[in-house]
Short mmCIF file of C-alpha atoms in Angstrom, two decimals:
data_model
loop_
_atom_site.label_atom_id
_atom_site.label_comp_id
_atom_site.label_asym_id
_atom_site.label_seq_id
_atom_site.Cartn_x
_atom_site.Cartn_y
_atom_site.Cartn_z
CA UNK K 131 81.23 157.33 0.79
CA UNK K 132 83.54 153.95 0.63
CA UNK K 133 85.31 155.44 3.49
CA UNK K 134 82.16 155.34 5.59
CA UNK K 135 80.61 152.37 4.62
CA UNK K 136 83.81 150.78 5.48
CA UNK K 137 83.79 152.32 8.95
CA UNK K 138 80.11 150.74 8.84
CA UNK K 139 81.64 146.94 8.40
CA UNK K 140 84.43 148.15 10.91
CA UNK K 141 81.91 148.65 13.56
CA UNK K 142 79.44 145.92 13.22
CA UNK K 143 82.68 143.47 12.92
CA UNK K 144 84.10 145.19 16.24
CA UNK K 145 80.21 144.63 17.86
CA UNK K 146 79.99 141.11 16.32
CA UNK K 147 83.52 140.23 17.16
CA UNK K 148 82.74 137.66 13.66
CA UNK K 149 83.27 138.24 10.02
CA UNK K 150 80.28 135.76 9.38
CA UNK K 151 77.70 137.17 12.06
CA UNK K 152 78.72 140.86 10.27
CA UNK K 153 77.93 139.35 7.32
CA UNK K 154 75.22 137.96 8.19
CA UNK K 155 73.98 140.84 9.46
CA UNK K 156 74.51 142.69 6.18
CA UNK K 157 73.87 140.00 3.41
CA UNK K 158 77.11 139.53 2.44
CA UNK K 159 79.74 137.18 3.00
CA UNK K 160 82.37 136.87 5.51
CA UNK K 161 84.84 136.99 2.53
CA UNK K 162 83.45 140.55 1.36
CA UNK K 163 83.30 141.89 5.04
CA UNK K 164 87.27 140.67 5.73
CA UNK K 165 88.17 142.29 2.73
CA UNK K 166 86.53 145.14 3.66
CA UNK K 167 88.27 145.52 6.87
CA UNK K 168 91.61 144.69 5.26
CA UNK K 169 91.23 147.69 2.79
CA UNK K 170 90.42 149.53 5.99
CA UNK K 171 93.79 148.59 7.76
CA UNK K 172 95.68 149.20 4.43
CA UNK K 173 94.16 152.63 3.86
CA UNK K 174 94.83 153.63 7.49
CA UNK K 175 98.55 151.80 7.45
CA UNK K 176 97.55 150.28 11.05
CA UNK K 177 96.38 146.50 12.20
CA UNK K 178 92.74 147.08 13.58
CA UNK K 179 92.28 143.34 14.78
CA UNK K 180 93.78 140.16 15.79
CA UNK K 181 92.69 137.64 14.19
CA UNK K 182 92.75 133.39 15.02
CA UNK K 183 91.47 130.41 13.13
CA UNK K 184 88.67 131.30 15.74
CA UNK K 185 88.53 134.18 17.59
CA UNK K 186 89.15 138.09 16.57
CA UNK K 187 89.60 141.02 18.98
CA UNK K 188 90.25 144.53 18.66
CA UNK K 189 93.71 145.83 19.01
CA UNK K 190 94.46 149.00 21.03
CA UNK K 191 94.37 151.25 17.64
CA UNK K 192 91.45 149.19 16.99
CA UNK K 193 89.87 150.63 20.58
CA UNK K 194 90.39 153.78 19.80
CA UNK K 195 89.24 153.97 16.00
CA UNK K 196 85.76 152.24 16.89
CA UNK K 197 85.17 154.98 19.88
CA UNK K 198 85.97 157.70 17.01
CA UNK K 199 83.81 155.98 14.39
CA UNK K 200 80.93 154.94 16.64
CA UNK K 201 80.07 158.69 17.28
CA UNK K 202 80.84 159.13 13.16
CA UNK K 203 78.20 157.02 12.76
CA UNK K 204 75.84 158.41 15.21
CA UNK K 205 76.15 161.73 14.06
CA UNK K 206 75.29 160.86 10.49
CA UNK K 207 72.16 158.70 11.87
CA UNK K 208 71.46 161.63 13.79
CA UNK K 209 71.48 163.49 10.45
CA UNK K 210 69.55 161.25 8.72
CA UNK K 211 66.79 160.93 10.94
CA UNK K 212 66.13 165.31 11.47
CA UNK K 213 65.59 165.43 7.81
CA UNK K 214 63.17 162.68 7.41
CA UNK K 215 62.09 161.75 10.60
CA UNK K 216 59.25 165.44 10.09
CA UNK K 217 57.67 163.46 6.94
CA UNK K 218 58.17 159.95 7.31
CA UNK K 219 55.91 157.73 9.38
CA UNK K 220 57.62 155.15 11.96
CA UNK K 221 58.08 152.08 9.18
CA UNK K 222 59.76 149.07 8.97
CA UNK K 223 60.86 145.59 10.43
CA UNK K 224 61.18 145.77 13.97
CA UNK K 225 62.86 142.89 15.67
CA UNK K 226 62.22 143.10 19.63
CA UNK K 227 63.24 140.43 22.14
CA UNK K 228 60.67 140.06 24.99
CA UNK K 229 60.13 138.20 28.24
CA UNK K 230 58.64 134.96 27.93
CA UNK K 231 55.26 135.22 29.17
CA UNK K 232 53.26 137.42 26.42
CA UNK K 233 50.48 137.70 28.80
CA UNK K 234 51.76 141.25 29.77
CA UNK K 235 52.20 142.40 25.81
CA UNK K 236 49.10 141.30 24.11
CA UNK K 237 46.86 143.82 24.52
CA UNK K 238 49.73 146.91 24.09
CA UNK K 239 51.00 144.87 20.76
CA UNK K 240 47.63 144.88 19.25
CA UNK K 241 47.38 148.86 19.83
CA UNK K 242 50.35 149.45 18.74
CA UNK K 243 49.83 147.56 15.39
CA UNK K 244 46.43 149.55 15.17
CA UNK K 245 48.56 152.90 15.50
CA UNK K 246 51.37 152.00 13.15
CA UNK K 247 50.81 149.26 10.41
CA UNK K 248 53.61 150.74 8.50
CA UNK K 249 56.04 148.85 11.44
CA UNK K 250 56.42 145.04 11.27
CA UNK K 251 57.06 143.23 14.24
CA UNK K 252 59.70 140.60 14.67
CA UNK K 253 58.82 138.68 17.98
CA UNK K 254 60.82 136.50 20.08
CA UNK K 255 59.80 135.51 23.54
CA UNK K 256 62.34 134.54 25.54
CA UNK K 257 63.61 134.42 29.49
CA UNK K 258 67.40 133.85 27.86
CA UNK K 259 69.79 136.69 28.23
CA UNK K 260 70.37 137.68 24.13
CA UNK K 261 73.24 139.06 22.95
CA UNK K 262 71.50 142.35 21.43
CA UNK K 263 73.59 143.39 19.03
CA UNK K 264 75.28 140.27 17.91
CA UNK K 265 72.08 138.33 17.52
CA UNK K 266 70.74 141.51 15.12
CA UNK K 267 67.59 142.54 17.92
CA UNK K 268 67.13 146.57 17.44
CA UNK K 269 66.32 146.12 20.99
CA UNK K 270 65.12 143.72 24.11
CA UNK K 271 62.54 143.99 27.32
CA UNK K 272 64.51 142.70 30.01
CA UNK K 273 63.76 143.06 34.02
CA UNK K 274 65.77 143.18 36.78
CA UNK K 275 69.13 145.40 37.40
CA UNK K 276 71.19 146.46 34.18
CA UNK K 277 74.95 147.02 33.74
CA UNK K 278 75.57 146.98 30.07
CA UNK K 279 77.46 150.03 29.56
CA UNK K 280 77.01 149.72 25.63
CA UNK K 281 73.12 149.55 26.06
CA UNK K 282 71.03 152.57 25.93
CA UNK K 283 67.91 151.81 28.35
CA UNK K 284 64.54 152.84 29.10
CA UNK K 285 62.20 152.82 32.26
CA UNK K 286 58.73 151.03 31.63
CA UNK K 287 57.88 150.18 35.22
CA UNK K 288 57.77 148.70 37.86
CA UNK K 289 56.53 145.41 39.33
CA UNK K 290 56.11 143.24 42.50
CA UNK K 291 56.98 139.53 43.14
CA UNK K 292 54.03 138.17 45.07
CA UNK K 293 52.45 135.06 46.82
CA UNK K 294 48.77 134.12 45.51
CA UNK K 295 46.30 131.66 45.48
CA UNK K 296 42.81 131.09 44.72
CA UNK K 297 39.72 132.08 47.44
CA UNK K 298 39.06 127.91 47.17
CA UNK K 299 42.40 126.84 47.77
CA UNK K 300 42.41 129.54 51.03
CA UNK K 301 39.41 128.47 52.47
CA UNK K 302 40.05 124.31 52.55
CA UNK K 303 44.13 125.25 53.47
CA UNK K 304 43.98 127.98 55.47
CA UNK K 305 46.13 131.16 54.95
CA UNK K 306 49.01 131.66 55.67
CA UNK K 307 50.52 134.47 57.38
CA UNK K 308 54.22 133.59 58.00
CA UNK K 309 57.12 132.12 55.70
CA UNK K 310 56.96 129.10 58.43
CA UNK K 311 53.59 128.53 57.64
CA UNK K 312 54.04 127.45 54.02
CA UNK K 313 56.04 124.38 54.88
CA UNK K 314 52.11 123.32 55.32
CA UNK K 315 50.97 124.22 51.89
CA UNK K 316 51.14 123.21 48.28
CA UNK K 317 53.73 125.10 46.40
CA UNK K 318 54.07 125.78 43.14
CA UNK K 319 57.49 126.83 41.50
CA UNK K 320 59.39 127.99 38.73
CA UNK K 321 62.93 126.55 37.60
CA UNK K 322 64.42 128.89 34.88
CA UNK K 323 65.20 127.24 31.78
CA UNK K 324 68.33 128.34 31.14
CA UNK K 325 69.60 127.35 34.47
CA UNK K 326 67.89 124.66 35.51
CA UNK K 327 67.58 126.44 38.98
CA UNK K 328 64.31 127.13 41.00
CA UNK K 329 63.27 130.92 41.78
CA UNK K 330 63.59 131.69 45.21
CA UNK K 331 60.62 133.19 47.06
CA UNK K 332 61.26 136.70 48.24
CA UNK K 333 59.95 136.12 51.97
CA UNK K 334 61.24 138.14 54.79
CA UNK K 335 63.23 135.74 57.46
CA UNK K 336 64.77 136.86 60.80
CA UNK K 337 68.22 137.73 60.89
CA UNK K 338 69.61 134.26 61.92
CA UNK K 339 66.52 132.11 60.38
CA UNK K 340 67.80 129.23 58.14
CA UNK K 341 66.52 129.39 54.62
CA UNK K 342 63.24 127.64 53.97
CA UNK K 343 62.44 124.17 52.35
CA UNK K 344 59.32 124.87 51.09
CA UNK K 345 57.37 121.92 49.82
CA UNK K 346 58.11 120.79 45.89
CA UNK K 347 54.49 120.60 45.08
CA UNK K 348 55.47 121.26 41.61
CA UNK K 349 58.09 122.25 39.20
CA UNK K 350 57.88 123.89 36.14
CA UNK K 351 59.26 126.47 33.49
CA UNK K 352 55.99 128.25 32.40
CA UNK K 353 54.18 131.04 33.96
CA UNK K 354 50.62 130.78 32.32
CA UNK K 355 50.54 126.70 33.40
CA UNK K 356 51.73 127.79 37.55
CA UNK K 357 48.61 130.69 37.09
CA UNK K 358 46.03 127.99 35.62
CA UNK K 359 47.11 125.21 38.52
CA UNK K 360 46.71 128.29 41.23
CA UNK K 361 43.36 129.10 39.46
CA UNK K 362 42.21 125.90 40.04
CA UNK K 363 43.09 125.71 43.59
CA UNK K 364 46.00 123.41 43.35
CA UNK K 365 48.66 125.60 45.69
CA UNK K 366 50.58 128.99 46.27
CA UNK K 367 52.17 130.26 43.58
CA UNK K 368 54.89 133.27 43.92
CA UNK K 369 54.66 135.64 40.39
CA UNK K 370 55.34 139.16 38.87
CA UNK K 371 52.07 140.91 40.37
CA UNK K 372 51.92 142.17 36.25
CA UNK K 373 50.83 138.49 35.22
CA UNK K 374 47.83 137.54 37.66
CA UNK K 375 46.37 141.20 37.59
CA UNK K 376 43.08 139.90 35.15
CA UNK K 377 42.78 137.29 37.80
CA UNK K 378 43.22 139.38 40.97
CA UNK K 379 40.68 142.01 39.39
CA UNK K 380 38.56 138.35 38.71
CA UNK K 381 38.59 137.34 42.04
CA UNK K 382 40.23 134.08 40.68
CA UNK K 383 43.42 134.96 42.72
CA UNK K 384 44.45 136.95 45.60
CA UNK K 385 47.40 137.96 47.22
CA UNK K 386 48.67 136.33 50.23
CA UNK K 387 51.24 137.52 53.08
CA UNK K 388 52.08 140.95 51.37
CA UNK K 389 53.40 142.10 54.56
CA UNK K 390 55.60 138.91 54.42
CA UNK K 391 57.43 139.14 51.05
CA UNK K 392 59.91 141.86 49.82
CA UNK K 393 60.57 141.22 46.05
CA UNK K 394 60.32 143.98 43.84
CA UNK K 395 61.52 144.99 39.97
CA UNK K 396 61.49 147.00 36.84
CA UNK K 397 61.19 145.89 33.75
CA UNK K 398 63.41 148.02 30.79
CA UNK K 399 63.51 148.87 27.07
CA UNK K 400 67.25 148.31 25.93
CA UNK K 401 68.93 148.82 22.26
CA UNK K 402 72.10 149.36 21.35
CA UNK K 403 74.14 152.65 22.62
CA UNK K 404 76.04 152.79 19.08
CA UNK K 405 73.15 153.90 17.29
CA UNK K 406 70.92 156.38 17.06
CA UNK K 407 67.48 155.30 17.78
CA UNK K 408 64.80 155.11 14.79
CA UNK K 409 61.66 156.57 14.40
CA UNK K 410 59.44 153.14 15.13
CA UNK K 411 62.27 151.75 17.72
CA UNK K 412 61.50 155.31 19.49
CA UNK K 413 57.39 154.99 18.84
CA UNK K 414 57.77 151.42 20.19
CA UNK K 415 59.35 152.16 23.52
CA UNK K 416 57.15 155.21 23.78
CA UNK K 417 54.01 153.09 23.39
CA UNK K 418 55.30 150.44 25.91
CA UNK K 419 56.14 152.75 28.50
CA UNK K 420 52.33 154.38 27.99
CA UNK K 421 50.57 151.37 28.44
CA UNK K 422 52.25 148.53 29.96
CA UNK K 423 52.38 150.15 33.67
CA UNK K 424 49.25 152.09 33.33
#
């Protein structure tokens, strides 16, 4: 049993690439987890890691142990979880890292704390790119296209990038019907916050057409204040179709040049390949892919 909680700290140090995060992680200190790994190398009579005054990194041995002791530990989660997972309801702390505008989760959160109270839900809303594992999330919602070979991912759905405004706004302004035609109205973007840069529309130009300068009506990082401003007839906003669709079904919004725009996306349930995934991290991503694309 010391031999496998040691390949335990081996792992989470070779995830974390820090003795403190590892630590951290496990509520000890980085003195306990570098002794840990030391008894490791001595036992095995090979170096596992170089180490700096800041940085460590796996050595080749090192490669190949954590490959070996990744599935070790799979297989005994795997274990684990056919023996109780028949009796034991989906309990716990849950911590989930999810897009930034909670518009889309409110309704599927509060059902899904109504179906399992036993689970308790760690929040964080964010449009940053988290390092899953490192940071200690048992997994993220993320959209867009994924490469992370050492995340395990789910479908939820899919979504559209469209133009809207309000019935007002169309009727004093006019619609539009081509890109051209918006270099006439009030615009209303979003700059990302952790790039300062603004979201390009997804209109369709000609082959050779320059790219458009559409008008800087306004600027901003948040979603819900771009959908109260286009509510109240202040411009065109371009959003996720998933985050107007109480105001298109309103009649407080509605789409504009849909025959114009070509931006498309799915959104996706990621947690870490290394591990097995629990009974409320499966539940969870379950229940989201149920009732957030309905």
């Amino acid at each position: 049993m010391d031999s496998l909680s040691g390949i335990g700290v081996f792992v989470l140090v070779a995830e974390t690439r820090s003795f403190s995060e590892a630590g951290r992680v496990l509520g000890v200190s980085p003195s306990a987890v570098g002794k840990s790994v030391a008894r490791m190398e001595a036992r095995l009579k090979v170096r596992l890691f170089h180490r700096s005054t800041r940085h460590i990194a796996l050595t080749p041995e090192g490669e190949k142990f954590l490959d070996r002791c990744r599935r070790i530990l799979s297989e005994v989660e795997a274990a684990e979880l056919e023996l109780s997972a028949a009796s034991d309801a989906p309990q716990g702390k849950l911590r989930v890292s999810l897009p930034r505008y909670s518009g889309l989760f409110d309704t599927t959160i509060a059902s899904f704390m109504r179906h399992y109270p036993e689970v308790e839900l760690d929040l964080d809303f964010t449009d940053r790119m988290v390092d899953v594992i490192g940071e200690g999330y048992d997994a993220v919602v993320r959209t867009g296209e994924m490469d992370d070979s050492g995340l395990k991912r789910r479908r939820l759905g899919p979504f559209r990038r469209v133009l809207a405004a309000s019935p007002d706004y169309l009727r004093e302004h006019g619609t539009p019907k081509r890109a051209a035609d918006l270099l006439r109205h009030a615009c209303l973007h979003y700059r990302y916050p952790a790039t300062g840069r603004l979201e390009k529309w997804p209109l369709k130009l000609g082959p050779d057409a320059p790219p458009l300068e559409l008008p800087l009506t306004l600027v901003c990082n948040s979603v819900e204040m771009r959908i109260a401003l286009a509510v109240g007839g202040q411009g065109i906003v371009c959003l996720p179709d998933f985050t107007i669709r109480r105001e298109l079904a309103a009649g407080q919004l509605q789409i504009v040049m849909e025959d114009r725009t070509r931006g498309s996306g799915t959104m996706w349930a990621l947690w870490p390949a290394s591990r097995q995934a629990s009974p409320k991290l499966r539940v969870f991503v379950d229940h989201l892919a149920q009732h957030l694309f309905p």
